[in-house]
Amino acid sequence: MIKIEEFLNVDMRVGKIVSVEEHEGARKPMYKLRVDLGPEIGERGIVAGIRGFYEKEELLGRHVICVVNLEPKMIAGAESNGMLLAAEDENTIALLEPDKELKPGSKIH
């Protein structure tokens, strides 16, 4: 269990995927994404291990939920500046997305 104050430290925003490329240097199937996180944050590069579950065309233009205040991390030679939120079970991964149209950068509460 965590206290609500700890959870409130996580900055989650709506992002729009603006480019997708295969991350050839990774051992697992990954994409290097450019995600528009609105005027306050701008575009960020995020590496995501979802290549085995989504085609590039399915991702481009899609609105997703991102954690934006994680420390940058190098993943197989590419810097990742955030995390896409997804759910998984034993068969698949599903990206979390808003159920209504929201602007990139909209804060998740």
PDB file of C-alpha atoms in Angstrom:
ATOM      1  CA  MET A   1       0.000   0.000   0.000  1.00  0.00           C
ATOM      2  CA  ILE A   2       1.166   3.523  -0.762  1.00  0.00           C
ATOM      3  CA  LYS A   3      -0.107   6.802   0.575  1.00  0.00           C
ATOM      4  CA  ILE A   4      -2.090   9.085  -1.729  1.00  0.00           C
ATOM      5  CA  GLU A   5       0.720  11.663  -1.485  1.00  0.00           C
ATOM      6  CA  GLU A   6       3.099   9.169  -3.132  1.00  0.00           C
ATOM      7  CA  PHE A   7       0.645   8.457  -5.950  1.00  0.00           C
ATOM      8  CA  LEU A   8       0.115  12.172  -6.546  1.00  0.00           C
ATOM      9  CA  ASN A   9       3.840  12.464  -7.360  1.00  0.00           C
ATOM     10  CA  VAL A  10       3.258  10.499 -10.576  1.00  0.00           C
ATOM     11  CA  ASP A  11       2.656  12.919 -13.476  1.00  0.00           C
ATOM     12  CA  MET A  12       0.467  11.222 -16.084  1.00  0.00           C
ATOM     13  CA  ARG A  13      -0.559  12.972 -19.295  1.00  0.00           C
ATOM     14  CA  VAL A  14      -2.388  12.279 -22.521  1.00  0.00           C
ATOM     15  CA  GLY A  15       0.059  11.915 -25.390  1.00  0.00           C
ATOM     16  CA  LYS A  16      -0.381  11.600 -29.137  1.00  0.00           C
ATOM     17  CA  ILE A  17       1.994   9.266 -30.978  1.00  0.00           C
ATOM     18  CA  VAL A  18       3.457  11.259 -33.881  1.00  0.00           C
ATOM     19  CA  SER A  19       6.106   8.821 -35.165  1.00  0.00           C
ATOM     20  CA  VAL A  20       6.937   5.143 -34.833  1.00  0.00           C
ATOM     21  CA  GLU A  21      10.085   3.271 -35.827  1.00  0.00           C
ATOM     22  CA  GLU A  22      11.369  -0.199 -35.044  1.00  0.00           C
ATOM     23  CA  HIS A  23      14.129  -0.285 -32.450  1.00  0.00           C
ATOM     24  CA  GLU A  24      16.508  -2.630 -34.218  1.00  0.00           C
ATOM     25  CA  GLY A  25      19.123  -2.576 -31.442  1.00  0.00           C
ATOM     26  CA  ALA A  26      16.804  -4.089 -28.832  1.00  0.00           C
ATOM     27  CA  ARG A  27      16.736  -7.789 -27.905  1.00  0.00           C
ATOM     28  CA  LYS A  28      12.949  -7.751 -27.473  1.00  0.00           C
ATOM     29  CA  PRO A  29      10.566  -6.377 -30.125  1.00  0.00           C
ATOM     30  CA  MET A  30      10.399  -2.642 -29.353  1.00  0.00           C
ATOM     31  CA  TYR A  31       9.437   0.630 -30.974  1.00  0.00           C
ATOM     32  CA  LYS A  32      11.023   4.048 -30.667  1.00  0.00           C
ATOM     33  CA  LEU A  33       8.103   6.473 -30.476  1.00  0.00           C
ATOM     34  CA  ARG A  34       7.856  10.275 -30.635  1.00  0.00           C
ATOM     35  CA  VAL A  35       4.975  11.362 -28.439  1.00  0.00           C
ATOM     36  CA  ASP A  36       3.440  14.861 -28.399  1.00  0.00           C
ATOM     37  CA  LEU A  37       2.740  15.682 -24.755  1.00  0.00           C
ATOM     38  CA  GLY A  38       1.358  19.164 -25.324  1.00  0.00           C
ATOM     39  CA  PRO A  39       2.862  22.662 -25.216  1.00  0.00           C
ATOM     40  CA  GLU A  40       3.999  22.477 -21.578  1.00  0.00           C
ATOM     41  CA  ILE A  41       6.128  19.336 -22.073  1.00  0.00           C
ATOM     42  CA  GLY A  42       6.635  19.081 -25.838  1.00  0.00           C
ATOM     43  CA  GLU A  43       7.568  15.986 -27.824  1.00  0.00           C
ATOM     44  CA  ARG A  44       9.459  13.158 -26.182  1.00  0.00           C
ATOM     45  CA  GLY A  45      11.098   9.960 -27.311  1.00  0.00           C
ATOM     46  CA  ILE A  46       9.731   6.875 -25.564  1.00  0.00           C
ATOM     47  CA  VAL A  47      10.906   3.302 -26.095  1.00  0.00           C
ATOM     48  CA  ALA A  48       8.094   0.761 -25.701  1.00  0.00           C
ATOM     49  CA  GLY A  49       8.107  -3.036 -25.788  1.00  0.00           C
ATOM     50  CA  ILE A  50       4.846  -3.323 -27.706  1.00  0.00           C
ATOM     51  CA  ARG A  51       6.107  -4.199 -31.197  1.00  0.00           C
ATOM     52  CA  GLY A  52       4.856  -7.779 -30.971  1.00  0.00           C
ATOM     53  CA  PHE A  53       1.335  -6.544 -30.216  1.00  0.00           C
ATOM     54  CA  TYR A  54       0.828  -3.468 -32.429  1.00  0.00           C
ATOM     55  CA  GLU A  55       1.677  -2.622 -36.024  1.00  0.00           C
ATOM     56  CA  LYS A  56       3.177   0.810 -36.705  1.00  0.00           C
ATOM     57  CA  GLU A  57       0.014   1.922 -38.514  1.00  0.00           C
ATOM     58  CA  GLU A  58      -2.126   1.128 -35.454  1.00  0.00           C
ATOM     59  CA  LEU A  59      -0.012   3.416 -33.273  1.00  0.00           C
ATOM     60  CA  LEU A  60       0.491   6.483 -35.437  1.00  0.00           C
ATOM     61  CA  GLY A  61      -1.903   9.239 -34.319  1.00  0.00           C
ATOM     62  CA  ARG A  62      -3.181   7.246 -31.356  1.00  0.00           C
ATOM     63  CA  HIS A  63      -3.810   8.981 -28.017  1.00  0.00           C
ATOM     64  CA  VAL A  64      -2.214   7.178 -25.055  1.00  0.00           C
ATOM     65  CA  ILE A  65      -1.610   7.690 -21.341  1.00  0.00           C
ATOM     66  CA  CYS A  66       2.021   8.389 -20.402  1.00  0.00           C
ATOM     67  CA  VAL A  67       4.022   8.815 -17.215  1.00  0.00           C
ATOM     68  CA  VAL A  68       6.169  11.874 -17.900  1.00  0.00           C
ATOM     69  CA  ASN A  69       8.203  12.432 -14.734  1.00  0.00           C
ATOM     70  CA  LEU A  70      10.373   9.312 -14.755  1.00  0.00           C
ATOM     71  CA  GLU A  71      14.131   9.681 -14.971  1.00  0.00           C
ATOM     72  CA  PRO A  72      15.337   9.099 -18.555  1.00  0.00           C
ATOM     73  CA  LYS A  73      16.560   5.559 -19.203  1.00  0.00           C
ATOM     74  CA  MET A  74      18.795   4.142 -21.922  1.00  0.00           C
ATOM     75  CA  ILE A  75      17.192   1.102 -23.542  1.00  0.00           C
ATOM     76  CA  ALA A  76      19.419  -0.715 -26.021  1.00  0.00           C
ATOM     77  CA  GLY A  77      21.190   2.513 -26.932  1.00  0.00           C
ATOM     78  CA  ALA A  78      18.091   4.723 -27.204  1.00  0.00           C
ATOM     79  CA  GLU A  79      17.006   7.190 -24.519  1.00  0.00           C
ATOM     80  CA  SER A  80      13.454   6.768 -23.251  1.00  0.00           C
ATOM     81  CA  ASN A  81      11.857   9.821 -21.608  1.00  0.00           C
ATOM     82  CA  GLY A  82       8.600   8.432 -20.303  1.00  0.00           C
ATOM     83  CA  MET A  83       6.422   5.354 -20.165  1.00  0.00           C
ATOM     84  CA  LEU A  84       3.245   4.359 -21.968  1.00  0.00           C
ATOM     85  CA  LEU A  85       0.687   2.745 -19.680  1.00  0.00           C
ATOM     86  CA  ALA A  86      -0.667  -0.635 -20.725  1.00  0.00           C
ATOM     87  CA  ALA A  87      -2.413  -3.649 -19.245  1.00  0.00           C
ATOM     88  CA  GLU A  88      -1.429  -7.217 -20.000  1.00  0.00           C
ATOM     89  CA  ASP A  89      -2.675 -10.712 -19.447  1.00  0.00           C
ATOM     90  CA  GLU A  90      -1.199 -14.033 -20.533  1.00  0.00           C
ATOM     91  CA  ASN A  91      -2.141 -13.391 -24.194  1.00  0.00           C
ATOM     92  CA  THR A  92      -1.740  -9.738 -25.062  1.00  0.00           C
ATOM     93  CA  ILE A  93      -0.939  -6.154 -24.139  1.00  0.00           C
ATOM     94  CA  ALA A  94      -3.478  -3.323 -24.422  1.00  0.00           C
ATOM     95  CA  LEU A  95      -2.503   0.359 -24.302  1.00  0.00           C
ATOM     96  CA  LEU A  96      -4.509   2.585 -21.986  1.00  0.00           C
ATOM     97  CA  GLU A  97      -6.170   5.481 -23.762  1.00  0.00           C
ATOM     98  CA  PRO A  98      -8.742   8.169 -22.964  1.00  0.00           C
ATOM     99  CA  ASP A  99     -12.311   7.273 -23.922  1.00  0.00           C
ATOM    100  CA  LYS A 100     -12.937  10.834 -25.188  1.00  0.00           C
ATOM    101  CA  GLU A 101     -10.918  13.177 -27.396  1.00  0.00           C
ATOM    102  CA  LEU A 102      -8.474  15.158 -25.229  1.00  0.00           C
ATOM    103  CA  LYS A 103      -5.630  17.482 -26.150  1.00  0.00           C
ATOM    104  CA  PRO A 104      -2.066  16.193 -25.815  1.00  0.00           C
ATOM    105  CA  GLY A 105      -0.714  17.218 -22.441  1.00  0.00           C
ATOM    106  CA  SER A 106      -4.048  16.874 -20.624  1.00  0.00           C
ATOM    107  CA  LYS A 107      -3.288  15.873 -17.028  1.00  0.00           C
ATOM    108  CA  ILE A 108      -4.563  12.578 -15.624  1.00  0.00           C
ATOM    109  CA  HIS A 109      -6.049  12.940 -12.112  1.00  0.00           C
TER     110      HIS A 109
END
